[in-house]
CSV table of C-alpha atoms in Angstrom, one decimal:
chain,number,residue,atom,x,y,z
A,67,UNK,CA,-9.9,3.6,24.3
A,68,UNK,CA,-8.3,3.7,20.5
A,69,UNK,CA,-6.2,0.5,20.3
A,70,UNK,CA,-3.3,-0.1,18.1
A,71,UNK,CA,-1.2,-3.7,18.5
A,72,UNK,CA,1.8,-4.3,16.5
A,73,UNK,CA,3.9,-7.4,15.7
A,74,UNK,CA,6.5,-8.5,16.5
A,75,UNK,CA,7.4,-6.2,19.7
A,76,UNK,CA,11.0,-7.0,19.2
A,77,UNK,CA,13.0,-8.7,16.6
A,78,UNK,CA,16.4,-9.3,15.6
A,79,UNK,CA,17.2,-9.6,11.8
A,80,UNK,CA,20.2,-10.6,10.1
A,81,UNK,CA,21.5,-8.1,6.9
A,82,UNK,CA,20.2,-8.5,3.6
A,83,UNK,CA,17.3,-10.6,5.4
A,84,UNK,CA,13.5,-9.5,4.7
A,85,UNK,CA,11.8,-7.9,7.6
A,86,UNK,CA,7.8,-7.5,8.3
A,87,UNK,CA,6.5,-5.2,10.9
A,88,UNK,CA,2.8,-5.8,11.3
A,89,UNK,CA,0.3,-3.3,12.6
A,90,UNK,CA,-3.3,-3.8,13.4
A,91,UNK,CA,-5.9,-1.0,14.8
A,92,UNK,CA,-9.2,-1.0,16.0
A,93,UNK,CA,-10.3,2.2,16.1
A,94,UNK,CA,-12.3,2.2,12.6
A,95,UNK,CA,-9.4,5.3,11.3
A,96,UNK,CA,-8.8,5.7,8.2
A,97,UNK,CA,-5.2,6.9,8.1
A,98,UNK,CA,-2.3,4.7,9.9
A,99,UNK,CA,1.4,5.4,9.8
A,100,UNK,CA,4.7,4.4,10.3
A,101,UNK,CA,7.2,6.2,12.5
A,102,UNK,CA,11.0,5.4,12.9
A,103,UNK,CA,12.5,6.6,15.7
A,104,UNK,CA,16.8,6.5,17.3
A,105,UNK,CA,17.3,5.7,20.7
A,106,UNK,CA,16.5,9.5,22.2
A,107,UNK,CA,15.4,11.2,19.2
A,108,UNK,CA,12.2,12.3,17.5
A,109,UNK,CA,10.0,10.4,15.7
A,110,UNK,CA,10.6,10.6,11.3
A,111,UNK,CA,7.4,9.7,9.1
A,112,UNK,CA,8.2,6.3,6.8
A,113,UNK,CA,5.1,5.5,4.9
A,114,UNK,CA,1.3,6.0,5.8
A,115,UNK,CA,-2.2,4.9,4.2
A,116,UNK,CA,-5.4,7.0,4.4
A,117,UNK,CA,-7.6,4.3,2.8
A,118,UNK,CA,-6.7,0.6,1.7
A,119,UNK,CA,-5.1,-0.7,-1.1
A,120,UNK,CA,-3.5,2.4,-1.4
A,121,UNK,CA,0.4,3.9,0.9
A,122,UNK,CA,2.0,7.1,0.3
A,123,UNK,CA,5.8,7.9,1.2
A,124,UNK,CA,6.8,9.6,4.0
A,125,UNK,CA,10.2,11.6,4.9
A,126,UNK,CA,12.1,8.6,4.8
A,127,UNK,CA,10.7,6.1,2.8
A,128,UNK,CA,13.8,4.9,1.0
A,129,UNK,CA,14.8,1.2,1.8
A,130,UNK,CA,11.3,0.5,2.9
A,131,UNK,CA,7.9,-0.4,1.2
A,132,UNK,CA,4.5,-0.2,2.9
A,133,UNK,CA,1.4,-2.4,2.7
A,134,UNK,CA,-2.4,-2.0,3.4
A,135,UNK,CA,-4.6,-4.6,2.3
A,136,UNK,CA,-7.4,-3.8,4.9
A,137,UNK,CA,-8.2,-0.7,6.7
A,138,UNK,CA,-7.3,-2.2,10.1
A,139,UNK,CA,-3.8,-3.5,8.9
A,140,UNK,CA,-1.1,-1.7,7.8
A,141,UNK,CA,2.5,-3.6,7.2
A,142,UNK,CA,6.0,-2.3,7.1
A,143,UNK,CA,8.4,-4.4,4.9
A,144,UNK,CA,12.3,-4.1,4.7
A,145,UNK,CA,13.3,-6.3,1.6
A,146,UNK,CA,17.1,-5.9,2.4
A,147,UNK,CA,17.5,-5.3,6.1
A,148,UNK,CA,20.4,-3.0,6.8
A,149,UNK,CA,22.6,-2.6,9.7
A,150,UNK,CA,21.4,1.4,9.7
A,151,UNK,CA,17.2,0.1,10.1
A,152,UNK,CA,18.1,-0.7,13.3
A,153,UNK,CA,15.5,1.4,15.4
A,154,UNK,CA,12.0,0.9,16.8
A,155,UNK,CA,9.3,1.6,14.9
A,156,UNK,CA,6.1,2.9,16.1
A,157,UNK,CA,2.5,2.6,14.4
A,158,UNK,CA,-0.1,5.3,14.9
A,159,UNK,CA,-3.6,5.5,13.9
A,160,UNK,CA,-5.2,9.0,13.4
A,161,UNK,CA,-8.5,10.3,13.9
A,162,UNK,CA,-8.9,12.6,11.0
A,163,UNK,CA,-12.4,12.4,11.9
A,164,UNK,CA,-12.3,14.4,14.9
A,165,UNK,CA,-10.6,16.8,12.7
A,166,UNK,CA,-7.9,17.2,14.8
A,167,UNK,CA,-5.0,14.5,13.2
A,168,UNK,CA,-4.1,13.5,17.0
A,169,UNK,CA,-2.1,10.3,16.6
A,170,UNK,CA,-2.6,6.6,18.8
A,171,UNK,CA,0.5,4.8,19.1
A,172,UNK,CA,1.3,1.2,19.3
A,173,UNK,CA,3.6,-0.1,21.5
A,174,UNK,CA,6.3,0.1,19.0
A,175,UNK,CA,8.4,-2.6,17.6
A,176,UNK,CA,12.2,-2.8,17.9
A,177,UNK,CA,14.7,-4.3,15.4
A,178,UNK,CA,17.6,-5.0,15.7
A,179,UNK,CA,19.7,-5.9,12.5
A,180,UNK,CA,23.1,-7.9,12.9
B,70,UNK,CA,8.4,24.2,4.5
B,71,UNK,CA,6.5,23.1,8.1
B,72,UNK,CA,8.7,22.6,10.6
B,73,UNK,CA,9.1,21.9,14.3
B,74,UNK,CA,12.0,23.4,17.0
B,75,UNK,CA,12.9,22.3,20.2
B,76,UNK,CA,15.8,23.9,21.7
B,77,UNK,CA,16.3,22.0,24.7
B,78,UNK,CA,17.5,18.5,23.9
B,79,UNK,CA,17.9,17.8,27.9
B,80,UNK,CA,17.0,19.5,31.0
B,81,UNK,CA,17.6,18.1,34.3
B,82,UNK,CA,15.2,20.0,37.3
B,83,UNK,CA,14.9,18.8,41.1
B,84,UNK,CA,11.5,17.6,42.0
B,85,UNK,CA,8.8,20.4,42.9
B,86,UNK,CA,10.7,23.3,40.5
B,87,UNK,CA,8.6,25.0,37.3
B,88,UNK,CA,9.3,23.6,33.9
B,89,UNK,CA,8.9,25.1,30.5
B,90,UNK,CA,10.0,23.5,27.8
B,91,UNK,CA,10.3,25.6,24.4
B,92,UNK,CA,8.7,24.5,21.2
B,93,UNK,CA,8.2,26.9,17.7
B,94,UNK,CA,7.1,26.0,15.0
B,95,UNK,CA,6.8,27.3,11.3
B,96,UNK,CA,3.9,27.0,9.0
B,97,UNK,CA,2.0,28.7,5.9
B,98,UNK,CA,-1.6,27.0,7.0
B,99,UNK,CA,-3.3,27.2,10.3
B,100,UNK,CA,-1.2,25.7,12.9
B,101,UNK,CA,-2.8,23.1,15.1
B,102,UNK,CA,-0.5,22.0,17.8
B,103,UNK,CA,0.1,19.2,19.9
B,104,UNK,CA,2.6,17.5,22.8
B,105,UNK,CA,3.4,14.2,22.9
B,106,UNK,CA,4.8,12.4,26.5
B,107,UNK,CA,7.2,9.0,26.0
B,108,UNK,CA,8.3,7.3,29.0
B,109,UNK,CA,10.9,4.9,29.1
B,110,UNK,CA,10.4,2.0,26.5
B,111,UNK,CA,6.5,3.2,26.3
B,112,UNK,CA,4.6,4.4,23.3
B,113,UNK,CA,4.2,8.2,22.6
B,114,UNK,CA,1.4,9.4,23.9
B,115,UNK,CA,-1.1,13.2,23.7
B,116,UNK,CA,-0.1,15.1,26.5
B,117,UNK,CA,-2.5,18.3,25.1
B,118,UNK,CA,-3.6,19.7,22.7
B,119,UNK,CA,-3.4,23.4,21.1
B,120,UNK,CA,-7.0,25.3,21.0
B,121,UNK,CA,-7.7,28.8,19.6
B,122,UNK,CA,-5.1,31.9,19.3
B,123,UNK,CA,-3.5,33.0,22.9
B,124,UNK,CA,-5.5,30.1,24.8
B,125,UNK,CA,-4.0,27.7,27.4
B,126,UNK,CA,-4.9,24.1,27.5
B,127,UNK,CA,-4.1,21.7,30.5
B,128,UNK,CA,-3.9,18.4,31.1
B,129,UNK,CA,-2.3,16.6,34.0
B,130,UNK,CA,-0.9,19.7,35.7
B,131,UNK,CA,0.7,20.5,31.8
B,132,UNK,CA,-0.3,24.2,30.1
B,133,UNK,CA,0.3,25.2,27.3
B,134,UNK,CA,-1.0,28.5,24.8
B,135,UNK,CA,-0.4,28.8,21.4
B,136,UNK,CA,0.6,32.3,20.9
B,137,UNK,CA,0.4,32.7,16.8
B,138,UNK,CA,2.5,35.9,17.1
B,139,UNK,CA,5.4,34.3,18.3
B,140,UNK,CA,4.8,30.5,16.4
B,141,UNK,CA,5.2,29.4,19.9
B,142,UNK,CA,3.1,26.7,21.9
B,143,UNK,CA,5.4,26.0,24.9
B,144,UNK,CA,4.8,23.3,27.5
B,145,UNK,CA,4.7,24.2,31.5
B,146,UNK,CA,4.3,22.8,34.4
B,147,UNK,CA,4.4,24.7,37.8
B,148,UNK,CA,6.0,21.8,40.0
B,149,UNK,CA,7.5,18.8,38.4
B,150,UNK,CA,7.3,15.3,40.2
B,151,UNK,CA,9.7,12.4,39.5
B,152,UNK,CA,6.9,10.7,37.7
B,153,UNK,CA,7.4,13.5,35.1
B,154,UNK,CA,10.9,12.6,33.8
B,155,UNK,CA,10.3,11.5,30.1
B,156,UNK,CA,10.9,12.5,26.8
B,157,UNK,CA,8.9,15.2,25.4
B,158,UNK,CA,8.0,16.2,21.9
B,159,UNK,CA,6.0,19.0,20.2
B,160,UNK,CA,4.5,18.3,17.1
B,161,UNK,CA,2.7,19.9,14.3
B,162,UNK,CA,-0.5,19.2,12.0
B,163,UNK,CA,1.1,19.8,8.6
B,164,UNK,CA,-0.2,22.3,6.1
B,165,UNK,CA,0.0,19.8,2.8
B,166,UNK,CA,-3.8,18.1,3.9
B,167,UNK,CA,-2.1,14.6,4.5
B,168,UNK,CA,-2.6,14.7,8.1
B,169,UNK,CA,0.6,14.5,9.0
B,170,UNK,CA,2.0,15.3,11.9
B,171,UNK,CA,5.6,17.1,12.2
B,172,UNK,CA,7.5,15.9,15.1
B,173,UNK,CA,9.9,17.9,17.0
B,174,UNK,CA,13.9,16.1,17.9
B,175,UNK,CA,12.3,16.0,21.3
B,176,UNK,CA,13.4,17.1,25.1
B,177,UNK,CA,14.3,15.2,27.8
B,178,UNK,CA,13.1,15.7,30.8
B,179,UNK,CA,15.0,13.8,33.8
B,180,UNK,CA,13.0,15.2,37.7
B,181,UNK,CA,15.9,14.9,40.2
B,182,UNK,CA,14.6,14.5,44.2
């Protein structure tokens, strides 16, 4: 079973505070991502990595910057926390491999930002 | 551009009824389909998967067939169970060879007894 943890599972941040959102995968893919999603709506692309050292921008990439120093880790970071990054945040591993793209969540991380 | 619709944002059945819930989509590449299942304060998670032109997958009493004349791949179920009420979403491999996926807004499905 593909595993993907992430860290912290819930955190509350105050504005203009620096945020990290940590994800780590075990399931030897190369490309990860990060998802933002508003309580009952779809899931909008942030950032994502297909190899280390190395993010791309997503949809919505504006107020957020990416990190992948390894291939199983892949951070989110909010320099300036804003009262409108309140949301949870999923990562997802894909297995490109497989040639298929399917995506394997984490268990998602919410913030909350006072 | 790619792009995902749901037209449903909510639907609200009693328990043993047919669902299906509408999902098109719009691409210039090969469309490769999938539908995600979120329950309550869970992760997303692959429901099915879309296979070749006009033919149905299942998975968990789900069906769905993409039909590429239509850009449709909608999701069914014959009898719904309370264990079924979740949020639903339709996604879609995008054509720019990044891997992404395309997510649907999503439709939410609450099973009544």
């Amino acid at each position: 079973e593909a595993a993907v943890t992430q860290s912290p599972r819930s955190k509350v941040a105050v504005t203009g505070g620096k945020v990290t959102l940590s994800c780590h995968q075990t399931n030897n893919h190369d490309y990860m991502y990060w998802y933002r999603q508003d309580t009952g709506h779809g899931l909008r692309l942030i950032h994502y990595s297909y190899v280390a050292d190395s993010t791309e921008k997503g949809d919505i990439p504006d107020g957020y910057k990416a990190s992948r120093p390894s291939q199983e880790n892949f951070s989110l970071i909010l320099e300036l926390a804003s009262l409108s990054q309140t949301a949870v945040y999923f990562c997802a591993s894909s297995d490109v491999g497989a040639n298929t793209g399917q995506l394997y969540f984490g268990e998602g991380s919410k913030l909350t930002v006072l | 551009g790619d792009s995902v619709t749901q037209t449903e944002g909510l639907v609200t059945l009693t328990k043993g009824l047919p669902v299906m819930l509408n999902c098109t989509y719009q691409t210039t590449y090969s469309p490769f389909l999938f539908w995600y299942v979120q329950h309550l304060n869970e992760a997303p998670k692959l429901l099915l998967k879309s296979s070749t032109d006009n033919k149905r997958t299942e998975h968990q009493g789900f069906y769905a067939t993409l039909h590429k004349s239509s850009s449709s791949f909608h999701l069914q179920k014959s009898s719904v169970q309370l264990s079924d009420s979740a949020l639903y979403f339709c996604a879609l491999r995008a054509s720019s060879g990044s891997w992404q996926l395309i997510f649907g807004s999503g439709t939410q499905l609450t099973v009544m007894p």
